[in-house]
JSON list of C-alpha atoms in Angstrom, two decimals:
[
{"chain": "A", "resi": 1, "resn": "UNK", "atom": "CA", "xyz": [81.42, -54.80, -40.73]},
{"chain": "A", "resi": 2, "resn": "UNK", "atom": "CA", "xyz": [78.80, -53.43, -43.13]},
{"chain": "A", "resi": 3, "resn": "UNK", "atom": "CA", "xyz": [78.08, -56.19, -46.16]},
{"chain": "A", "resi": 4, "resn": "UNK", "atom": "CA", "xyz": [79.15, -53.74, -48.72]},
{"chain": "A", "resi": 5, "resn": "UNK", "atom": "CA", "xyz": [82.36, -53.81, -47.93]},
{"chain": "A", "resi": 6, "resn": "UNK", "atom": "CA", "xyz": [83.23, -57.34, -47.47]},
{"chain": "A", "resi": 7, "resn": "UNK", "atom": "CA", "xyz": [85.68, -58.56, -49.64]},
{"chain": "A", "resi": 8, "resn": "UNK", "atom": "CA", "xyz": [87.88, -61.38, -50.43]},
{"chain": "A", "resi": 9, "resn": "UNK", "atom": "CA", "xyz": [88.51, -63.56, -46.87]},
{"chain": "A", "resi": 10, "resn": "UNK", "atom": "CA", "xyz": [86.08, -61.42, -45.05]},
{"chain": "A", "resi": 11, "resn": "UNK", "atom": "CA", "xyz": [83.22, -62.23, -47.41]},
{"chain": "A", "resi": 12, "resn": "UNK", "atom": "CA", "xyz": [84.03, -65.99, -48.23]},
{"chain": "A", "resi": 13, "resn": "UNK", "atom": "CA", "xyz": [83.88, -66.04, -44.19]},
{"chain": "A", "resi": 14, "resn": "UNK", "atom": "CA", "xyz": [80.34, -64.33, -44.20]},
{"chain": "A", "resi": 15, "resn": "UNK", "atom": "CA", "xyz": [79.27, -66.31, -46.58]},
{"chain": "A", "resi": 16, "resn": "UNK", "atom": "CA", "xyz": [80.13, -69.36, -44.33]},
{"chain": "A", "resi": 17, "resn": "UNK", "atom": "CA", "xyz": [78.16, -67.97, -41.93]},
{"chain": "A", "resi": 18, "resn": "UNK", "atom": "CA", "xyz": [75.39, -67.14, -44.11]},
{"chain": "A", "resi": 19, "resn": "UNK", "atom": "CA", "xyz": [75.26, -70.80, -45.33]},
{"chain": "A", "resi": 20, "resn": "UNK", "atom": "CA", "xyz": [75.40, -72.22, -41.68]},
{"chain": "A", "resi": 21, "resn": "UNK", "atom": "CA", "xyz": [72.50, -69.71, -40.20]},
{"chain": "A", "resi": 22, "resn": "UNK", "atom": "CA", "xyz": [70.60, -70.65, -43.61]},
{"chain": "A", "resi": 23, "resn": "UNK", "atom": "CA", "xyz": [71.07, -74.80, -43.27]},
{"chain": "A", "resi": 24, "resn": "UNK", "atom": "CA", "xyz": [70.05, -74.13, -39.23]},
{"chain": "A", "resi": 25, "resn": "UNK", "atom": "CA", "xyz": [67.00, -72.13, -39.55]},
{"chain": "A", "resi": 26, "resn": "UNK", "atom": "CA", "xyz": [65.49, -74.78, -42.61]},
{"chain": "A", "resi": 27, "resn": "UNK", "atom": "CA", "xyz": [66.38, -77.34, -40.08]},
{"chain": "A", "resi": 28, "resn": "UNK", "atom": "CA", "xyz": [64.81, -75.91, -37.47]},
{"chain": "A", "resi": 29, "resn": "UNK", "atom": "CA", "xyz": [61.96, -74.98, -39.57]},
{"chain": "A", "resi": 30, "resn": "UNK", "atom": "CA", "xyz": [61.76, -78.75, -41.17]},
{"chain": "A", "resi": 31, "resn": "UNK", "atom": "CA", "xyz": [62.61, -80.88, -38.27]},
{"chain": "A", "resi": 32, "resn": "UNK", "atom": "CA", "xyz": [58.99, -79.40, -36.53]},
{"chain": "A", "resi": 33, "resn": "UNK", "atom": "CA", "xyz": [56.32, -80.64, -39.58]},
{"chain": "A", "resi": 34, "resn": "UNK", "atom": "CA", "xyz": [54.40, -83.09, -39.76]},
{"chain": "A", "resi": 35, "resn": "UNK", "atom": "CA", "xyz": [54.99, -85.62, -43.09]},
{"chain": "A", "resi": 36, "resn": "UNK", "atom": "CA", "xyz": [51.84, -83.52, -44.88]},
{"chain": "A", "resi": 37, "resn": "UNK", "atom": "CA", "xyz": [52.96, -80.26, -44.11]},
{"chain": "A", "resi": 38, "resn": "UNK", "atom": "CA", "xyz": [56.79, -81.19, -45.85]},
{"chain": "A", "resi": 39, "resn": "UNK", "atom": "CA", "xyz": [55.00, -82.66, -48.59]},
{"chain": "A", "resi": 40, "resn": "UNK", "atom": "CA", "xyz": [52.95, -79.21, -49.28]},
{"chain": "A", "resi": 41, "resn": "UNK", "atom": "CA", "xyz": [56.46, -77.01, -48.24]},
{"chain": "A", "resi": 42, "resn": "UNK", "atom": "CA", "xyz": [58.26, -79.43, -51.08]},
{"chain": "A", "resi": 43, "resn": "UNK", "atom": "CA", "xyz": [55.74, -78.78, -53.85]},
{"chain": "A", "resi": 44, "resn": "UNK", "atom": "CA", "xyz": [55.66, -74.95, -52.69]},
{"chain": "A", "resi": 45, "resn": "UNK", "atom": "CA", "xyz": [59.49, -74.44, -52.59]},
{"chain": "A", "resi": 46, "resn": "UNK", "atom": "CA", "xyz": [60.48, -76.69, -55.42]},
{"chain": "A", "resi": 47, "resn": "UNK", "atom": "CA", "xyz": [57.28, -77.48, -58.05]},
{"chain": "A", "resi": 48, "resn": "UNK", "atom": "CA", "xyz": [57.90, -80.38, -60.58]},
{"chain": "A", "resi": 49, "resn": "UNK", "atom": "CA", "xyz": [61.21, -81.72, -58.77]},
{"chain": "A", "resi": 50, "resn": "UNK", "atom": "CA", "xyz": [61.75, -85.21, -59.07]},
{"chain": "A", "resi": 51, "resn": "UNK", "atom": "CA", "xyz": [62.98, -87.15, -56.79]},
{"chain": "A", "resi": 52, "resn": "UNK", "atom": "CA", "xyz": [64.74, -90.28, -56.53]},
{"chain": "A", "resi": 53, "resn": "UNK", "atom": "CA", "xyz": [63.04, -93.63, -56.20]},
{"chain": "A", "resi": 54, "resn": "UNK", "atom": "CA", "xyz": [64.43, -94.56, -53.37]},
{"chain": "A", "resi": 55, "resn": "UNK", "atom": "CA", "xyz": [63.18, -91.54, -51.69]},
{"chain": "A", "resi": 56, "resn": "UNK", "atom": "CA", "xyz": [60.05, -92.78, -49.39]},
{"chain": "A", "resi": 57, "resn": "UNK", "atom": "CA", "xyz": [58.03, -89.61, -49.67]},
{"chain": "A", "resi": 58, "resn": "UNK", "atom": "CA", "xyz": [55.47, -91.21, -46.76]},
{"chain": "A", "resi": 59, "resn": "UNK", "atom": "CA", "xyz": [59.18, -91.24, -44.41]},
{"chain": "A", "resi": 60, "resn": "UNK", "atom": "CA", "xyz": [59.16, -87.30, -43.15]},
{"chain": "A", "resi": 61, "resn": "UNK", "atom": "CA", "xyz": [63.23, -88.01, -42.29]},
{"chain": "A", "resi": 62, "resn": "UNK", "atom": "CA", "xyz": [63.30, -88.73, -46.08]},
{"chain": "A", "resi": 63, "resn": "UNK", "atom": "CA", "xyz": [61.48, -85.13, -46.64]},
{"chain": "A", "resi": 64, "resn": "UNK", "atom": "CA", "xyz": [63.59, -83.67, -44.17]},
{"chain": "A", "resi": 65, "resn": "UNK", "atom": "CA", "xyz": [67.12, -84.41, -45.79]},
{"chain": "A", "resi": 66, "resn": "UNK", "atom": "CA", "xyz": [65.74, -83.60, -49.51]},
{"chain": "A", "resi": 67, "resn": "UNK", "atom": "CA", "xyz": [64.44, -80.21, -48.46]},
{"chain": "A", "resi": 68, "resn": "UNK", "atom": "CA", "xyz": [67.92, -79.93, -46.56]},
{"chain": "A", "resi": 69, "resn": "UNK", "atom": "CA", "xyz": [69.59, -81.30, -49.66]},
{"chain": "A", "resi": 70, "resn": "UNK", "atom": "CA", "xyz": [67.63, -78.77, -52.17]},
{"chain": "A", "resi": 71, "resn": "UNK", "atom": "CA", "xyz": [68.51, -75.74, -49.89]},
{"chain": "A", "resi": 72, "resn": "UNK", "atom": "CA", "xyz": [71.24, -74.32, -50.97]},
{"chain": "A", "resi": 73, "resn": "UNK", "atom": "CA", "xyz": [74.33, -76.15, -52.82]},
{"chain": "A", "resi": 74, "resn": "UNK", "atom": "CA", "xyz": [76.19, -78.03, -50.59]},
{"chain": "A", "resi": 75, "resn": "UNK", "atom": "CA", "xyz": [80.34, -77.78, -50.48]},
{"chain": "A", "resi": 76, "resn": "UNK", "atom": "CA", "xyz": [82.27, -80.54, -50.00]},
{"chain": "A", "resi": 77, "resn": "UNK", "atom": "CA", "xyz": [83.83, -79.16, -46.45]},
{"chain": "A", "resi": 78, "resn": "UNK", "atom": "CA", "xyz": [84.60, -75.48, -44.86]},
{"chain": "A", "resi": 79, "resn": "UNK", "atom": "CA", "xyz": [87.35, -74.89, -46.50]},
{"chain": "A", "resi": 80, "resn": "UNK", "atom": "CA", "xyz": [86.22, -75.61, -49.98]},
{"chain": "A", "resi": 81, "resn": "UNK", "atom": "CA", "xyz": [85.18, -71.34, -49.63]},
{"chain": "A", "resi": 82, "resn": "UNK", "atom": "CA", "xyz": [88.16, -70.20, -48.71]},
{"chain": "A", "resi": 83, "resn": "UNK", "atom": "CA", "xyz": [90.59, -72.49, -51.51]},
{"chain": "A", "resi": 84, "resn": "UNK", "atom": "CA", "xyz": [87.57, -71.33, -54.01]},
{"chain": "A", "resi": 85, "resn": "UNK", "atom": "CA", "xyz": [88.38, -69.28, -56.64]},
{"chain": "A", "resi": 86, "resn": "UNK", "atom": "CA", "xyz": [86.03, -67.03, -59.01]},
{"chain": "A", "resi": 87, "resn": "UNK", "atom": "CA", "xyz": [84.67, -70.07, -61.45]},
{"chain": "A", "resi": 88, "resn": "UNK", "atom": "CA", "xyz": [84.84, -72.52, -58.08]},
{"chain": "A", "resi": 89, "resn": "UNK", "atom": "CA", "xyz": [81.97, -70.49, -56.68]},
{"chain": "A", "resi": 90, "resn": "UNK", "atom": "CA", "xyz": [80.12, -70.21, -60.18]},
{"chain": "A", "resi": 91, "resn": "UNK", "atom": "CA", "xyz": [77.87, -73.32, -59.14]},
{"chain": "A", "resi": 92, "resn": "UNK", "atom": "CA", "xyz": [77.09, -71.53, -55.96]},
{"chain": "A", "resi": 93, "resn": "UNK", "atom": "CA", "xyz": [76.13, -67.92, -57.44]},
{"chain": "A", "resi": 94, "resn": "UNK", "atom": "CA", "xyz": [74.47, -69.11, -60.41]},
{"chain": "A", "resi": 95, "resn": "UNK", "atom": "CA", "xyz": [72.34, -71.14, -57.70]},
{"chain": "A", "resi": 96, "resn": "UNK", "atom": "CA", "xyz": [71.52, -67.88, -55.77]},
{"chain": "A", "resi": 97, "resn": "UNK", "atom": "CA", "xyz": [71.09, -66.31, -59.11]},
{"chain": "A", "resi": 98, "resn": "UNK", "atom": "CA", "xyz": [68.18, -68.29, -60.02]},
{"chain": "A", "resi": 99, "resn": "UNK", "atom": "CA", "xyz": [66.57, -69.21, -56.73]},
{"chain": "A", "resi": 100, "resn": "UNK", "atom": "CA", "xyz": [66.20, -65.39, -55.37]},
{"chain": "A", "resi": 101, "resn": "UNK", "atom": "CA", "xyz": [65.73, -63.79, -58.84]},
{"chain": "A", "resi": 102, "resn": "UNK", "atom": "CA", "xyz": [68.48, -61.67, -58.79]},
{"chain": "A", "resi": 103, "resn": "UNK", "atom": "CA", "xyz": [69.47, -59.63, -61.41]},
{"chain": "A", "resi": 104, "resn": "UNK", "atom": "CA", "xyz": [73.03, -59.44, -62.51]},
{"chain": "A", "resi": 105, "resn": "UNK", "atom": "CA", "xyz": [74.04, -56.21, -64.38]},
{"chain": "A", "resi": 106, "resn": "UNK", "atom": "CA", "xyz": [77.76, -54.05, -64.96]},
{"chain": "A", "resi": 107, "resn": "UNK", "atom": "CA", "xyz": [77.68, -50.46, -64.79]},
{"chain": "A", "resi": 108, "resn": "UNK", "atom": "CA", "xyz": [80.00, -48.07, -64.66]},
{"chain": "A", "resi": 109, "resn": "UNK", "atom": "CA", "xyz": [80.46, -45.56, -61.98]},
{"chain": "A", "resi": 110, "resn": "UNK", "atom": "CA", "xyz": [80.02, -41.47, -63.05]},
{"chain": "A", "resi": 111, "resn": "UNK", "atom": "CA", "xyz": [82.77, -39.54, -62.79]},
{"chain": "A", "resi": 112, "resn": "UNK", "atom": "CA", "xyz": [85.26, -42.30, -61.81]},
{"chain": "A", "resi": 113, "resn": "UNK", "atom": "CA", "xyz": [84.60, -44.88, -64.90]},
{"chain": "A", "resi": 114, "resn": "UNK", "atom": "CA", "xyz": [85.23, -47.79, -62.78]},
{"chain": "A", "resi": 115, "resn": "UNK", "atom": "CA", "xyz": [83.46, -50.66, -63.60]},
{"chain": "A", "resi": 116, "resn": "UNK", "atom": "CA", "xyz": [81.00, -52.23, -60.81]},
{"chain": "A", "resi": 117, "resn": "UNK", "atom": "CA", "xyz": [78.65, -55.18, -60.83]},
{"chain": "A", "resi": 118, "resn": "UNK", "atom": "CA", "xyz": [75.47, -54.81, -59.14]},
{"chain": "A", "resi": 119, "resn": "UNK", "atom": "CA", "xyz": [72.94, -57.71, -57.82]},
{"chain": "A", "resi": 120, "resn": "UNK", "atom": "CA", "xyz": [69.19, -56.57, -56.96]},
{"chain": "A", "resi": 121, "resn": "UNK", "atom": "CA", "xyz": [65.88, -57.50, -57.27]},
{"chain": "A", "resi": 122, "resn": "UNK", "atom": "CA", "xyz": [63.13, -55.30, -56.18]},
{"chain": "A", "resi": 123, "resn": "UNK", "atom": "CA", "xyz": [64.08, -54.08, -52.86]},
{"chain": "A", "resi": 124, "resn": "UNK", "atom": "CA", "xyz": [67.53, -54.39, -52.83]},
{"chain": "A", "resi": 125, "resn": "UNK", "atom": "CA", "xyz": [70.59, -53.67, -54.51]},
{"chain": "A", "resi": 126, "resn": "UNK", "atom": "CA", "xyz": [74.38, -54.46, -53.62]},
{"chain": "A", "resi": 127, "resn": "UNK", "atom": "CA", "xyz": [77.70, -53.56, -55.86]},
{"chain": "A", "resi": 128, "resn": "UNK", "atom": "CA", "xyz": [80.82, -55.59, -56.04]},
{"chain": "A", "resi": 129, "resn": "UNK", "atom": "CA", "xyz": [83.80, -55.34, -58.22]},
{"chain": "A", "resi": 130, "resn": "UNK", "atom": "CA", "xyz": [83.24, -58.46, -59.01]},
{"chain": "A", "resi": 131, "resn": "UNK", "atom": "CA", "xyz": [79.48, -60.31, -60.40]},
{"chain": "A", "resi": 132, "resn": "UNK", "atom": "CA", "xyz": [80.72, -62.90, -58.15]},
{"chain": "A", "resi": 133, "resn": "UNK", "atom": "CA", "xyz": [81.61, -60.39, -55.04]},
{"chain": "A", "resi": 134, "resn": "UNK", "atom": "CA", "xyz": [77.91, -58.70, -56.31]},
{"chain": "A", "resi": 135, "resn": "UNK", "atom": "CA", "xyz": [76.18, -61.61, -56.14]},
{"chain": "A", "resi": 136, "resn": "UNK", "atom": "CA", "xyz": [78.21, -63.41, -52.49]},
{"chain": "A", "resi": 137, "resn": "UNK", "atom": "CA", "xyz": [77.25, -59.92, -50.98]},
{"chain": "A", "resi": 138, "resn": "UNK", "atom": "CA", "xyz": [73.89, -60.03, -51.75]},
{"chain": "A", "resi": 139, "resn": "UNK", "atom": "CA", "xyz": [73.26, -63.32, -50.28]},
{"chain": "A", "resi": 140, "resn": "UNK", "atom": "CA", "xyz": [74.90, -62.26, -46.97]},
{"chain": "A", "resi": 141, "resn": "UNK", "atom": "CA", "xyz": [72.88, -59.23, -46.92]},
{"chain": "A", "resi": 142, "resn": "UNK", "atom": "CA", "xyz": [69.60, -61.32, -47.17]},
{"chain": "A", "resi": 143, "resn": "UNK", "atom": "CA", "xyz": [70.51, -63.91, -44.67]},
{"chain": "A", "resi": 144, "resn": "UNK", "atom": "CA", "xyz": [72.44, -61.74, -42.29]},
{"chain": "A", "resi": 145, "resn": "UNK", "atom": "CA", "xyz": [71.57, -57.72, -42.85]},
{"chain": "A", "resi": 146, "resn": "UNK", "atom": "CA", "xyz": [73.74, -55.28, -43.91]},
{"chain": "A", "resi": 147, "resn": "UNK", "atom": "CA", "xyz": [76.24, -55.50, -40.74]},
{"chain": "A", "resi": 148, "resn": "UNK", "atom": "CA", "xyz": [77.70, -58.65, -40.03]},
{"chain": "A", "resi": 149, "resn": "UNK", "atom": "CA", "xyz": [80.01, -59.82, -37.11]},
{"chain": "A", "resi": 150, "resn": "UNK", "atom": "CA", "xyz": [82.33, -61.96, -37.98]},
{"chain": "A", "resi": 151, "resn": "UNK", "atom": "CA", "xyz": [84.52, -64.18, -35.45]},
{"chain": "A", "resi": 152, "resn": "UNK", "atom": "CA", "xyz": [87.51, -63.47, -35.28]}
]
């Protein structure tokens, strides 16, 4: 199904999958540095966090789950997406907002006058009816192209 026109169950399901493939590849990615190179990937991906004191930043597992834990907002289980409703999700896509530098804009279509939200940054740019449904669609698009296969 092409990313554009995901909607409702179909795109709180891609977005699922987005999250998982997302979590997996920064745990792949994590779980093979060395303490040094997780401090350096911290300070890269997150400059001026603070973390808590009981974090041992010389214990890489430490490094490992804060990177983890910084990724992307966690929900409290899998079906927190699918019982979420527009403001539930707010946390999540003002999240994605900030951390891909996304641009959030309404326009409305020529001819038709129907009003459409549409998410880009530079090299990309996906509509929804919805800022949220803009914004979910762009995130699946950037972790999982513009097709996606979802189970079934």
């Amino acid at each position: 199904m092409k990313t554009i026109e995901l909607a409702g169950t179909d795109l709180l399901e891609a977005v699922k999958l987005a999250l998982r493939t997302s979590y997996a590849a920064l745990d792949d990615k994590v779980s093979k540095m060395n303490i040094e190179q997780l401090r350096a990937y911290l300070a890269k991906q997150y400059p001026g966090v603070q973390l808590a004191d009981e974090v041992d930043t010389s214990n890489p597992t430490h490094l490992r789950n804060v990177l983890l834990n910084l990724h992307e907002p966690l929900l409290a289980g899998e079906d927190d997406l699918v019982a979420a409703g527009d403001w539930d999700l707010w946390p999540l896509c003002e999240h994605l907002l900030d951390r891909y530098d996304i641009s959030l804009s309404p326009r409305r279509e020529v001819g038709t006058g129907h009003r459409v939200w549409l998410a880009d940054d530079n090299d990309l740019r996906i509509a929804g009816d919805s800022a949220r449904e803009a914004i979910l669609r762009y995130y699946v698009t950037i972790k999982l192209g513009h097709e996606v296969n979802l189970p079934d």
